[in-house]
Amino acid sequence: MKPKDVLAMVAAHGLWLVNKSGGKRADLSMQNLRGAQLQRAILSRAKLTGADFTRANLKDTDLREADLFGANFFSATLAGANLAGADLRGSRLRATDLTRASLEGADLREGTLMKMGGESGSEIVVSDLSMCSLDGANMRSANLKNANMNRCTAVGAELQGAMLEGVQLQGSNLQGANLSGATLCGTNFSGSEMGGCDLSGANMKDAVMTNVNLEDANLNHAFTDGVSFALVNMGETKPPEPDAEQSNLDRDAIKAHTQWIATQGKEGAPAALVDSDLRLLDLSGMNLAGISLKGVDLSRVSLAGAQLSLSDLSGADLNAADCTGADLRGANLAGAILRYAIMTDADLSPMPIRTGKGAETAREMPTNLTESDLRFANLSGTNFTGANLSKADLRSVNRMKTIFTDATLENVMVTK
């Protein structure tokens, strides 16, 4: 494609973004754009699937929410570019300069690509960020699950709440990076420099830390089950120790709550575990109706099949929690973090209100999800009938067969 034709398409795209006449959404899918000079171009929401940007100059380019599925950025310059919310599944960013770039909420998971050359079938392609520069990049809440980031440099990068499960980060420089609240399950950090990293509240279950430097790192409240620190240079840093005593107290409180439900209040007592860390517990299948779990940490906890109707989960952290088939009717999830949560077939429809003697009334309690964060959640088959989702963040969710009948969707954020 000739450079003048590309620039004309970019100009028309700019008009399309502001709904002006002559505007047309840019579609450069599968185009050869090697060495293209597109610095400071405005290509937000453009279709760029499979485009080849090898050694292209995209410095300070606006690529917000662009479709870059399977795109090739080998050795390209994306310094200062805005890729927030972009679809980068299966993309190749090997040796790419992403210094100070914004990838907040970007999707960099593996992608399923059709085979070329007339071959039938498809292949799974892992996003490749090996040897790229991410120094100072904003990657908050980005989804990098299973990506290849070996030998990359991400000094001072912001990765708060990012999904890095199964990522290969061997021999990388993450000095001073902020990984607080990130999901790092099974992530391989072998041989990496992580001095001064903020890992507070991160889920590091089964992470590989062989020959890693963690001097001056912050591991407060990090979940490190299955992590060996034997070959880690800790300096003065102390590995976190699970509060087994508190976990036992929490288990006792939950057991008492289930007894209270089962005996209709004759035994046990209602539980109120406000701001507790429940990451060591398995709550699948339990009857916890009416429980108060306000502000608790339930990240990656299994709540599959649990009864949580009329419960208070406001402000709770349910990042990557398994809520498959859970009963959340009438629950309060206002401000809850449900990023990457599995909500398949969960019921969040209104809960019928009964009298103290169990008689039916004409009233219902709708489920409250106002200002909740559901980015990247699996909402396949989830029932949101009558739920209040005002100001909820539903970007990059799986909405296959999701039910929103009579739901309040005022000011909801969705992927365009």
PDB file of C-alpha atoms in Angstrom, residues 38-317:
ATOM      1  CA  LEU A  38       2.687   7.102  11.422  1.00  0.00           C
ATOM      2  CA  GLN A  39       3.964   9.032  14.413  1.00  0.00           C
ATOM      3  CA  ARG A  40       1.232  10.998  16.252  1.00  0.00           C
ATOM      4  CA  ALA A  41      -1.447   9.560  13.931  1.00  0.00           C
ATOM      5  CA  ILE A  42      -4.966   9.174  15.313  1.00  0.00           C
ATOM      6  CA  LEU A  43      -6.035   5.576  14.745  1.00  0.00           C
ATOM      7  CA  SER A  44      -8.205   4.890  17.775  1.00  0.00           C
ATOM      8  CA  ARG A  45     -10.787   2.141  17.074  1.00  0.00           C
ATOM      9  CA  ALA A  46      -9.199   1.433  13.657  1.00  0.00           C
ATOM     10  CA  LYS A  47      -9.276  -2.082  12.146  1.00  0.00           C
ATOM     11  CA  LEU A  48      -5.645  -3.202  11.939  1.00  0.00           C
ATOM     12  CA  THR A  49      -5.989  -6.972  12.271  1.00  0.00           C
ATOM     13  CA  GLY A  50      -2.846  -8.804  11.155  1.00  0.00           C
ATOM     14  CA  ALA A  51      -1.176  -5.624   9.864  1.00  0.00           C
ATOM     15  CA  ASP A  52       2.623  -5.744   9.539  1.00  0.00           C
ATOM     16  CA  PHE A  53       4.189  -2.737  11.314  1.00  0.00           C
ATOM     17  CA  THR A  54       7.745  -4.115  11.304  1.00  0.00           C
ATOM     18  CA  ARG A  55      10.166  -1.251  12.101  1.00  0.00           C
ATOM     19  CA  ALA A  56       7.342   1.285  11.679  1.00  0.00           C
ATOM     20  CA  ASN A  57       7.370   4.591  13.559  1.00  0.00           C
ATOM     21  CA  LEU A  58       4.226   4.872  15.688  1.00  0.00           C
ATOM     22  CA  LYS A  59       5.630   7.182  18.332  1.00  0.00           C
ATOM     23  CA  ASP A  60       2.873   8.991  20.295  1.00  0.00           C
ATOM     24  CA  THR A  61       0.218   7.428  18.028  1.00  0.00           C
ATOM     25  CA  ASP A  62      -3.352   7.124  19.320  1.00  0.00           C
ATOM     26  CA  LEU A  63      -4.368   3.450  19.043  1.00  0.00           C
ATOM     27  CA  ARG A  64      -6.958   3.336  21.813  1.00  0.00           C
ATOM     28  CA  GLU A  65      -9.381   0.414  21.468  1.00  0.00           C
ATOM     29  CA  ALA A  66      -7.912  -0.414  18.051  1.00  0.00           C
ATOM     30  CA  ASP A  67      -8.295  -3.925  16.647  1.00  0.00           C
ATOM     31  CA  LEU A  68      -4.673  -5.101  16.462  1.00  0.00           C
ATOM     32  CA  PHE A  69      -5.376  -8.813  16.684  1.00  0.00           C
ATOM     33  CA  GLY A  70      -2.338 -10.709  15.371  1.00  0.00           C
ATOM     34  CA  ALA A  71      -0.518  -7.523  14.303  1.00  0.00           C
ATOM     35  CA  ASN A  72       3.277  -7.580  13.899  1.00  0.00           C
ATOM     36  CA  PHE A  73       5.245  -4.763  15.576  1.00  0.00           C
ATOM     37  CA  PHE A  74       8.690  -6.346  15.397  1.00  0.00           C
ATOM     38  CA  SER A  75      11.308  -3.705  16.221  1.00  0.00           C
ATOM     39  CA  ALA A  76       8.722  -0.929  15.795  1.00  0.00           C
ATOM     40  CA  THR A  77       8.670   2.320  17.771  1.00  0.00           C
ATOM     41  CA  LEU A  78       5.578   2.746  19.937  1.00  0.00           C
ATOM     42  CA  ALA A  79       7.135   5.016  22.545  1.00  0.00           C
ATOM     43  CA  GLY A  80       4.463   7.186  24.141  1.00  0.00           C
ATOM     44  CA  ALA A  81       1.706   5.531  22.086  1.00  0.00           C
ATOM     45  CA  ASN A  82      -1.755   5.131  23.594  1.00  0.00           C
ATOM     46  CA  LEU A  83      -2.932   1.514  23.290  1.00  0.00           C
ATOM     47  CA  ALA A  84      -5.436   1.612  26.152  1.00  0.00           C
ATOM     48  CA  GLY A  85      -8.155  -0.982  25.677  1.00  0.00           C
ATOM     49  CA  ALA A  86      -6.651  -2.223  22.398  1.00  0.00           C
ATOM     50  CA  ASP A  87      -7.133  -5.805  21.220  1.00  0.00           C
ATOM     51  CA  LEU A  88      -3.562  -7.094  20.910  1.00  0.00           C
ATOM     52  CA  ARG A  89      -4.277 -10.801  21.218  1.00  0.00           C
ATOM     53  CA  GLY A  90      -1.677 -12.891  19.439  1.00  0.00           C
ATOM     54  CA  SER A  91       0.321  -9.802  18.507  1.00  0.00           C
ATOM     55  CA  ARG A  92       4.083  -9.787  18.003  1.00  0.00           C
ATOM     56  CA  LEU A  93       5.876  -7.017  19.892  1.00  0.00           C
ATOM     57  CA  ARG A  94       9.342  -8.542  19.949  1.00  0.00           C
ATOM     58  CA  ALA A  95      12.066  -5.885  20.410  1.00  0.00           C
ATOM     59  CA  THR A  96       9.402  -3.157  20.239  1.00  0.00           C
ATOM     60  CA  ASP A  97       9.970   0.191  21.963  1.00  0.00           C
ATOM     61  CA  LEU A  98       6.955   0.751  24.245  1.00  0.00           C
ATOM     62  CA  THR A  99       8.672   3.205  26.560  1.00  0.00           C
ATOM     63  CA  ARG A 100       6.060   5.336  28.391  1.00  0.00           C
ATOM     64  CA  ALA A 101       3.296   3.797  26.264  1.00  0.00           C
ATOM     65  CA  SER A 102      -0.160   3.281  27.752  1.00  0.00           C
ATOM     66  CA  LEU A 103      -1.553  -0.245  27.540  1.00  0.00           C
ATOM     67  CA  GLU A 104      -4.079   0.189  30.327  1.00  0.00           C
ATOM     68  CA  GLY A 105      -6.775  -2.455  29.983  1.00  0.00           C
ATOM     69  CA  ALA A 106      -5.253  -3.795  26.749  1.00  0.00           C
ATOM     70  CA  ASP A 107      -5.878  -7.434  25.851  1.00  0.00           C
ATOM     71  CA  LEU A 108      -2.612  -9.263  25.163  1.00  0.00           C
ATOM     72  CA  ARG A 109      -3.774 -12.813  25.683  1.00  0.00           C
ATOM     73  CA  GLU A 110      -2.974 -15.577  23.231  1.00  0.00           C
ATOM     74  CA  GLY A 111      -5.034 -15.494  20.051  1.00  0.00           C
ATOM     75  CA  THR A 112      -6.468 -18.113  17.729  1.00  0.00           C
ATOM     76  CA  LEU A 113      -5.334 -17.403  14.171  1.00  0.00           C
ATOM     77  CA  MET A 114      -6.371 -19.106  10.947  1.00  0.00           C
ATOM     78  CA  LYS A 115      -3.545 -20.933   9.187  1.00  0.00           C
ATOM     79  CA  MET A 116      -2.141 -19.333   6.052  1.00  0.00           C
ATOM     80  CA  GLY A 117      -1.423 -20.780   2.622  1.00  0.00           C
ATOM     81  CA  GLY A 118      -4.724 -22.568   2.213  1.00  0.00           C
ATOM     82  CA  GLU A 119      -4.147 -24.849   5.194  1.00  0.00           C
ATOM     83  CA  SER A 120      -7.261 -25.746   7.116  1.00  0.00           C
ATOM     84  CA  GLY A 121      -7.677 -25.252  10.852  1.00  0.00           C
ATOM     85  CA  SER A 122      -6.275 -22.704  13.261  1.00  0.00           C
ATOM     86  CA  GLU A 123      -3.372 -22.249  15.632  1.00  0.00           C
ATOM     87  CA  ILE A 124      -2.951 -20.690  19.066  1.00  0.00           C
ATOM     88  CA  VAL A 125      -0.474 -17.799  18.937  1.00  0.00           C
ATOM     89  CA  VAL A 126       0.983 -16.413  22.164  1.00  0.00           C
ATOM     90  CA  SER A 127       1.518 -12.657  22.319  1.00  0.00           C
ATOM     91  CA  ASP A 128       5.263 -12.035  22.017  1.00  0.00           C
ATOM     92  CA  LEU A 129       6.729  -9.103  23.979  1.00  0.00           C
ATOM     93  CA  SER A 130      10.189 -10.612  24.352  1.00  0.00           C
ATOM     94  CA  MET A 131      13.089  -8.139  24.434  1.00  0.00           C
ATOM     95  CA  CYS A 132      10.703  -5.178  24.216  1.00  0.00           C
ATOM     96  CA  SER A 133      11.111  -1.949  26.196  1.00  0.00           C
ATOM     97  CA  LEU A 134       8.255  -1.156  28.576  1.00  0.00           C
ATOM     98  CA  ASP A 135      10.100   1.267  30.833  1.00  0.00           C
ATOM     99  CA  GLY A 136       7.600   3.604  32.485  1.00  0.00           C
ATOM    100  CA  ALA A 137       4.709   2.064  30.527  1.00  0.00           C
ATOM    101  CA  ASN A 138       1.177   2.152  31.936  1.00  0.00           C
ATOM    102  CA  MET A 139      -0.172  -1.406  31.833  1.00  0.00           C
ATOM    103  CA  ARG A 140      -2.713  -1.190  34.634  1.00  0.00           C
ATOM    104  CA  SER A 141      -5.317  -3.962  34.390  1.00  0.00           C
ATOM    105  CA  ALA A 142      -3.815  -5.231  31.106  1.00  0.00           C
ATOM    106  CA  ASN A 143      -4.443  -8.892  30.296  1.00  0.00           C
ATOM    107  CA  LEU A 144      -1.130 -10.565  29.426  1.00  0.00           C
ATOM    108  CA  LYS A 145      -2.060 -14.127  30.335  1.00  0.00           C
ATOM    109  CA  ASN A 146       0.490 -16.663  28.995  1.00  0.00           C
ATOM    110  CA  ALA A 147       2.391 -13.971  27.048  1.00  0.00           C
ATOM    111  CA  ASN A 148       6.112 -14.266  26.263  1.00  0.00           C
ATOM    112  CA  MET A 149       7.923 -11.348  27.948  1.00  0.00           C
ATOM    113  CA  ASN A 150      11.353 -12.938  28.313  1.00  0.00           C
ATOM    114  CA  ARG A 151      14.298 -10.512  28.481  1.00  0.00           C
ATOM    115  CA  CYS A 152      12.063  -7.448  28.376  1.00  0.00           C
ATOM    116  CA  THR A 153      12.753  -4.283  30.351  1.00  0.00           C
ATOM    117  CA  ALA A 154       9.889  -2.759  32.323  1.00  0.00           C
ATOM    118  CA  VAL A 155      11.684  -0.476  34.762  1.00  0.00           C
ATOM    119  CA  GLY A 156       9.157   1.581  36.709  1.00  0.00           C
ATOM    120  CA  ALA A 157       6.253   0.153  34.698  1.00  0.00           C
ATOM    121  CA  GLU A 158       2.751   0.389  36.164  1.00  0.00           C
ATOM    122  CA  LEU A 159       1.172  -3.072  36.214  1.00  0.00           C
ATOM    123  CA  GLN A 160      -1.303  -2.651  39.056  1.00  0.00           C
ATOM    124  CA  GLY A 161      -4.073  -5.237  38.851  1.00  0.00           C
ATOM    125  CA  ALA A 162      -2.672  -6.708  35.633  1.00  0.00           C
ATOM    126  CA  MET A 163      -3.270 -10.335  34.639  1.00  0.00           C
ATOM    127  CA  LEU A 164       0.144 -11.984  34.230  1.00  0.00           C
ATOM    128  CA  GLU A 165      -0.816 -15.578  34.937  1.00  0.00           C
ATOM    129  CA  GLY A 166       1.524 -18.029  33.212  1.00  0.00           C
ATOM    130  CA  VAL A 167       3.635 -15.254  31.672  1.00  0.00           C
ATOM    131  CA  GLN A 168       7.287 -15.958  30.818  1.00  0.00           C
ATOM    132  CA  LEU A 169       9.384 -13.109  32.294  1.00  0.00           C
ATOM    133  CA  GLN A 170      12.764 -14.809  32.510  1.00  0.00           C
ATOM    134  CA  GLY A 171      15.833 -12.588  32.492  1.00  0.00           C
ATOM    135  CA  SER A 172      13.753  -9.411  32.552  1.00  0.00           C
ATOM    136  CA  ASN A 173      14.338  -6.084  34.308  1.00  0.00           C
ATOM    137  CA  LEU A 174      11.340  -5.062  36.411  1.00  0.00           C
ATOM    138  CA  GLN A 175      13.197  -2.823  38.815  1.00  0.00           C
ATOM    139  CA  GLY A 176      10.816  -0.470  40.614  1.00  0.00           C
ATOM    140  CA  ALA A 177       7.761  -1.774  38.741  1.00  0.00           C
ATOM    141  CA  ASN A 178       4.360  -1.590  40.433  1.00  0.00           C
ATOM    142  CA  LEU A 179       2.732  -5.033  40.438  1.00  0.00           C
ATOM    143  CA  SER A 180       0.413  -4.434  43.375  1.00  0.00           C
ATOM    144  CA  GLY A 181      -2.748  -6.499  43.164  1.00  0.00           C
ATOM    145  CA  ALA A 182      -1.516  -8.236  40.007  1.00  0.00           C
ATOM    146  CA  THR A 183      -2.281 -11.888  39.225  1.00  0.00           C
ATOM    147  CA  LEU A 184       1.085 -13.659  38.933  1.00  0.00           C
ATOM    148  CA  CYS A 185       0.043 -17.300  39.324  1.00  0.00           C
ATOM    149  CA  GLY A 186       2.614 -19.575  37.708  1.00  0.00           C
ATOM    150  CA  THR A 187       4.525 -16.601  36.286  1.00  0.00           C
ATOM    151  CA  ASN A 188       8.192 -17.413  35.586  1.00  0.00           C
ATOM    152  CA  PHE A 189      10.484 -14.620  36.866  1.00  0.00           C
ATOM    153  CA  SER A 190      13.690 -16.713  36.810  1.00  0.00           C
ATOM    154  CA  GLY A 191      16.835 -14.606  36.599  1.00  0.00           C
ATOM    155  CA  SER A 192      14.934 -11.318  36.689  1.00  0.00           C
ATOM    156  CA  GLU A 193      15.795  -8.045  38.412  1.00  0.00           C
ATOM    157  CA  MET A 194      12.877  -7.050  40.667  1.00  0.00           C
ATOM    158  CA  GLY A 195      14.567  -4.823  43.199  1.00  0.00           C
ATOM    159  CA  GLY A 196      12.209  -2.203  44.629  1.00  0.00           C
ATOM    160  CA  CYS A 197       9.119  -3.801  43.051  1.00  0.00           C
ATOM    161  CA  ASP A 198       5.742  -3.261  44.685  1.00  0.00           C
ATOM    162  CA  LEU A 199       4.141  -6.711  44.923  1.00  0.00           C
ATOM    163  CA  SER A 200       1.733  -5.831  47.715  1.00  0.00           C
ATOM    164  CA  GLY A 201      -1.511  -7.769  47.498  1.00  0.00           C
ATOM    165  CA  ALA A 202      -0.325  -9.653  44.401  1.00  0.00           C
ATOM    166  CA  ASN A 203      -1.375 -13.268  43.886  1.00  0.00           C
ATOM    167  CA  MET A 204       1.931 -15.072  43.313  1.00  0.00           C
ATOM    168  CA  LYS A 205       0.698 -18.631  43.752  1.00  0.00           C
ATOM    169  CA  ASP A 206       3.223 -21.100  42.238  1.00  0.00           C
ATOM    170  CA  ALA A 207       5.309 -18.295  40.693  1.00  0.00           C
ATOM    171  CA  VAL A 208       8.888 -19.313  39.777  1.00  0.00           C
ATOM    172  CA  MET A 209      11.421 -17.013  41.484  1.00  0.00           C
ATOM    173  CA  THR A 210      14.752 -18.800  40.890  1.00  0.00           C
ATOM    174  CA  ASN A 211      17.750 -16.416  41.004  1.00  0.00           C
ATOM    175  CA  VAL A 212      15.526 -13.336  41.295  1.00  0.00           C
ATOM    176  CA  ASN A 213      16.642 -10.145  43.049  1.00  0.00           C
ATOM    177  CA  LEU A 214      13.906  -8.885  45.400  1.00  0.00           C
ATOM    178  CA  GLU A 215      15.919  -6.418  47.457  1.00  0.00           C
ATOM    179  CA  ASP A 216      13.756  -3.592  48.845  1.00  0.00           C
ATOM    180  CA  ALA A 217      10.613  -5.127  47.319  1.00  0.00           C
ATOM    181  CA  ASN A 218       7.209  -4.744  48.976  1.00  0.00           C
ATOM    182  CA  LEU A 219       5.529  -8.111  49.588  1.00  0.00           C
ATOM    183  CA  ASN A 220       2.927  -6.961  52.103  1.00  0.00           C
ATOM    184  CA  HIS A 221      -0.229  -9.096  51.891  1.00  0.00           C
ATOM    185  CA  ALA A 222       1.076 -10.908  48.796  1.00  0.00           C
ATOM    186  CA  PHE A 223      -0.211 -14.472  48.402  1.00  0.00           C
ATOM    187  CA  THR A 224       2.853 -16.682  47.917  1.00  0.00           C
ATOM    188  CA  ASP A 225       1.515 -20.221  48.347  1.00  0.00           C
ATOM    189  CA  GLY A 226       3.773 -22.611  46.412  1.00  0.00           C
ATOM    190  CA  VAL A 227       6.569 -20.049  45.943  1.00  0.00           C
ATOM    191  CA  SER A 228      10.128 -20.973  46.926  1.00  0.00           C
ATOM    192  CA  PHE A 229      12.363 -18.114  48.080  1.00  0.00           C
ATOM    193  CA  ALA A 230      15.383 -20.402  48.602  1.00  0.00           C
ATOM    194  CA  LEU A 231      17.295 -19.028  45.592  1.00  0.00           C
ATOM    195  CA  VAL A 232      16.031 -15.444  45.834  1.00  0.00           C
ATOM    196  CA  ASN A 233      18.175 -12.486  46.867  1.00  0.00           C
ATOM    197  CA  MET A 234      15.838 -10.988  49.467  1.00  0.00           C
ATOM    198  CA  GLY A 235      18.187  -8.467  51.088  1.00  0.00           C
ATOM    199  CA  GLU A 236      16.133  -7.035  53.959  1.00  0.00           C
ATOM    200  CA  THR A 237      12.841  -8.050  52.321  1.00  0.00           C
ATOM    201  CA  LYS A 238      10.814 -10.551  54.322  1.00  0.00           C
ATOM    202  CA  PRO A 239       8.519 -13.048  52.564  1.00  0.00           C
ATOM    203  CA  PRO A 240       4.920 -12.774  53.762  1.00  0.00           C
ATOM    204  CA  GLU A 241       3.606 -15.432  56.081  1.00  0.00           C
ATOM    205  CA  PRO A 242      -0.045 -16.475  55.799  1.00  0.00           C
ATOM    206  CA  ASP A 243      -1.958 -15.645  58.958  1.00  0.00           C
ATOM    207  CA  ALA A 244      -3.038 -19.205  59.691  1.00  0.00           C
ATOM    208  CA  GLU A 245      -4.580 -18.217  63.025  1.00  0.00           C
ATOM    209  CA  GLN A 246      -6.776 -15.572  61.389  1.00  0.00           C
ATOM    210  CA  SER A 247      -7.695 -17.996  58.592  1.00  0.00           C
ATOM    211  CA  ASN A 248      -8.904 -20.492  61.195  1.00  0.00           C
ATOM    212  CA  LEU A 249     -10.988 -17.781  62.859  1.00  0.00           C
ATOM    213  CA  ASP A 250     -12.507 -16.896  59.480  1.00  0.00           C
ATOM    214  CA  ARG A 251     -13.268 -20.570  58.800  1.00  0.00           C
ATOM    215  CA  ASP A 252     -14.971 -20.848  62.200  1.00  0.00           C
ATOM    216  CA  ALA A 253     -17.071 -17.746  61.498  1.00  0.00           C
ATOM    217  CA  ILE A 254     -18.145 -19.090  58.102  1.00  0.00           C
ATOM    218  CA  LYS A 255     -18.968 -22.499  59.588  1.00  0.00           C
ATOM    219  CA  ALA A 256     -21.109 -20.788  62.230  1.00  0.00           C
ATOM    220  CA  HIS A 257     -22.881 -18.830  59.487  1.00  0.00           C
ATOM    221  CA  THR A 258     -23.733 -21.968  57.516  1.00  0.00           C
ATOM    222  CA  GLN A 259     -25.114 -23.526  60.719  1.00  0.00           C
ATOM    223  CA  TRP A 260     -27.170 -20.387  61.332  1.00  0.00           C
ATOM    224  CA  ILE A 261     -28.680 -20.703  57.840  1.00  0.00           C
ATOM    225  CA  ALA A 262     -29.266 -24.462  58.057  1.00  0.00           C
ATOM    226  CA  THR A 263     -31.013 -24.267  61.449  1.00  0.00           C
ATOM    227  CA  GLN A 264     -32.921 -21.062  60.659  1.00  0.00           C
ATOM    228  CA  GLY A 265     -31.113 -19.192  63.423  1.00  0.00           C
ATOM    229  CA  LYS A 266     -31.335 -21.823  66.160  1.00  0.00           C
ATOM    230  CA  GLU A 267     -27.590 -22.566  66.044  1.00  0.00           C
ATOM    231  CA  GLY A 268     -24.494 -20.688  64.901  1.00  0.00           C
ATOM    232  CA  ALA A 269     -24.372 -16.959  64.209  1.00  0.00           C
ATOM    233  CA  PRO A 270     -24.403 -14.626  61.183  1.00  0.00           C
ATOM    234  CA  ALA A 271     -20.885 -13.792  60.010  1.00  0.00           C
ATOM    235  CA  ALA A 272     -19.480 -10.319  59.389  1.00  0.00           C
ATOM    236  CA  LEU A 273     -15.949 -10.589  57.967  1.00  0.00           C
ATOM    237  CA  VAL A 274     -15.438  -6.978  56.922  1.00  0.00           C
ATOM    238  CA  ASP A 275     -12.064  -6.247  55.211  1.00  0.00           C
ATOM    239  CA  SER A 276     -10.804  -9.798  55.864  1.00  0.00           C
ATOM    240  CA  ASP A 277      -8.344 -11.710  53.676  1.00  0.00           C
ATOM    241  CA  LEU A 278     -10.131 -14.901  52.627  1.00  0.00           C
ATOM    242  CA  ARG A 279      -7.791 -15.987  49.841  1.00  0.00           C
ATOM    243  CA  LEU A 280      -6.868 -19.215  51.632  1.00  0.00           C
ATOM    244  CA  LEU A 281     -10.467 -20.446  51.764  1.00  0.00           C
ATOM    245  CA  ASP A 282     -12.568 -22.584  49.423  1.00  0.00           C
ATOM    246  CA  LEU A 283     -16.183 -21.400  49.594  1.00  0.00           C
ATOM    247  CA  SER A 284     -17.562 -23.420  46.699  1.00  0.00           C
ATOM    248  CA  GLY A 285     -21.047 -24.810  47.242  1.00  0.00           C
ATOM    249  CA  MET A 286     -21.496 -23.167  50.655  1.00  0.00           C
ATOM    250  CA  ASN A 287     -24.729 -21.528  51.771  1.00  0.00           C
ATOM    251  CA  LEU A 288     -23.613 -18.035  52.800  1.00  0.00           C
ATOM    252  CA  ALA A 289     -26.868 -16.207  52.151  1.00  0.00           C
ATOM    253  CA  GLY A 290     -27.009 -12.838  53.895  1.00  0.00           C
ATOM    254  CA  ILE A 291     -23.332 -12.877  54.907  1.00  0.00           C
ATOM    255  CA  SER A 292     -21.440  -9.591  55.293  1.00  0.00           C
ATOM    256  CA  LEU A 293     -18.198  -9.691  53.273  1.00  0.00           C
ATOM    257  CA  LYS A 294     -17.798  -5.973  52.738  1.00  0.00           C
ATOM    258  CA  GLY A 295     -14.323  -5.081  51.453  1.00  0.00           C
ATOM    259  CA  VAL A 296     -12.972  -8.628  51.796  1.00  0.00           C
ATOM    260  CA  ASP A 297     -10.240 -10.091  49.589  1.00  0.00           C
ATOM    261  CA  LEU A 298     -11.683 -13.036  47.669  1.00  0.00           C
ATOM    262  CA  SER A 299      -9.314 -12.840  44.717  1.00  0.00           C
ATOM    263  CA  ARG A 300      -9.074 -16.201  42.905  1.00  0.00           C
ATOM    264  CA  VAL A 301     -11.268 -17.856  45.557  1.00  0.00           C
ATOM    265  CA  SER A 302     -13.719 -20.522  44.373  1.00  0.00           C
ATOM    266  CA  LEU A 303     -17.329 -19.499  44.980  1.00  0.00           C
ATOM    267  CA  ALA A 304     -18.675 -21.929  42.398  1.00  0.00           C
ATOM    268  CA  GLY A 305     -22.232 -22.922  43.241  1.00  0.00           C
ATOM    269  CA  ALA A 306     -22.208 -20.885  46.465  1.00  0.00           C
ATOM    270  CA  GLN A 307     -25.428 -19.392  47.861  1.00  0.00           C
ATOM    271  CA  LEU A 308     -24.727 -15.671  48.337  1.00  0.00           C
ATOM    272  CA  SER A 309     -28.185 -14.174  47.951  1.00  0.00           C
ATOM    273  CA  LEU A 310     -28.708 -10.903  49.865  1.00  0.00           C
ATOM    274  CA  SER A 311     -25.013 -10.883  50.858  1.00  0.00           C
ATOM    275  CA  ASP A 312     -22.991  -7.683  51.220  1.00  0.00           C
ATOM    276  CA  LEU A 313     -19.936  -7.838  48.925  1.00  0.00           C
ATOM    277  CA  SER A 314     -19.642  -4.100  48.414  1.00  0.00           C
ATOM    278  CA  GLY A 315     -16.053  -3.061  47.732  1.00  0.00           C
ATOM    279  CA  ALA A 316     -14.898  -6.689  47.811  1.00  0.00           C
ATOM    280  CA  ASP A 317     -11.966  -7.880  45.677  1.00  0.00           C
TER     281      ASP A 317
END
